[in-house]
Amino acid sequence: QVHLVESGGALVQPGGSRRLSCTASGFRLADFAVGWFRQAPGKEREGISAISSNGDSTYYSESVKGRFTISRDKNTVYLQMNSLKPEDTGVYYCGADYSDLVAKGVAPEVQEYYYWGQGTQVIVSS
């Protein structure tokens, strides 16, 4: 079965940090660009960060720029989240893009990514 697996979500205090991980099941993650998406309660899923297949190109939405860092090794894509705010609360998903759109300067859009996992929940609250 082909899908992604997200992990690392937790309850975190404001100002805290957390690292999320995204691994692949059934396919080679190194061949794909990967995006991180966040779905806040009552809102649509939005792309917040992405990394190209070779790791040379990255994207950050304005809401996370300067606080979050995306990185990857051969089998895993990470999202390091620092200075967390209550508005970062949500379910975090990773998606895979074979077209490597982020390397072409295209921001991550849900309809362009595939192989979604179940997501991992991050709650930022005191």
Coordinates of C-alpha atoms in Angstrom, one line a residue, residues 1-50:
Q1 CA 0.0 0.0 0.0
V2 CA 1.4 3.4 -1.1
H3 CA 1.1 6.2 1.5
L4 CA 3.0 8.5 3.7
V5 CA 3.3 8.3 7.5
E6 CA 3.5 11.4 9.7
S7 CA 4.7 11.4 13.3
G8 CA 5.9 13.7 16.0
G9 CA 2.7 15.6 16.9
A10 CA 2.1 16.5 20.5
L11 CA 0.7 19.1 23.0
V12 CA 3.3 21.9 23.1
Q13 CA 3.4 25.1 25.1
P14 CA 3.5 28.4 23.3
G15 CA 7.1 29.3 22.4
G16 CA 8.1 25.6 22.4
S17 CA 9.5 23.5 19.6
R18 CA 8.7 20.2 18.0
R19 CA 10.0 18.2 15.1
L20 CA 7.7 16.3 12.7
S21 CA 8.7 13.4 10.5
C22 CA 7.4 12.1 7.2
T23 CA 8.3 8.7 5.9
A24 CA 7.1 6.7 2.9
S25 CA 5.5 3.3 2.7
G26 CA 5.5 1.5 -0.7
F27 CA 7.5 3.9 -2.7
R28 CA 10.9 5.7 -2.7
L29 CA 10.5 9.1 -1.0
A30 CA 13.8 10.3 -2.5
D31 CA 12.2 10.5 -5.9
F32 CA 9.6 13.1 -4.8
A33 CA 9.3 16.6 -3.6
V34 CA 7.5 16.7 -0.3
G35 CA 5.1 19.3 1.2
W36 CA 3.9 19.8 4.7
F37 CA 0.3 20.9 5.0
R38 CA -1.7 22.1 8.0
Q39 CA -5.4 21.8 8.7
A40 CA -6.6 24.0 11.5
P41 CA -9.9 23.2 13.2
G42 CA -12.7 24.3 10.9
K43 CA -10.4 25.4 8.1
E44 CA -9.1 23.9 4.8
R45 CA -5.8 22.2 4.5
E46 CA -3.1 24.7 3.5
G47 CA 0.5 24.2 2.3
I48 CA 3.0 25.6 4.7
S49 CA 6.3 24.2 3.5
A50 CA 7.8 22.1 0.8

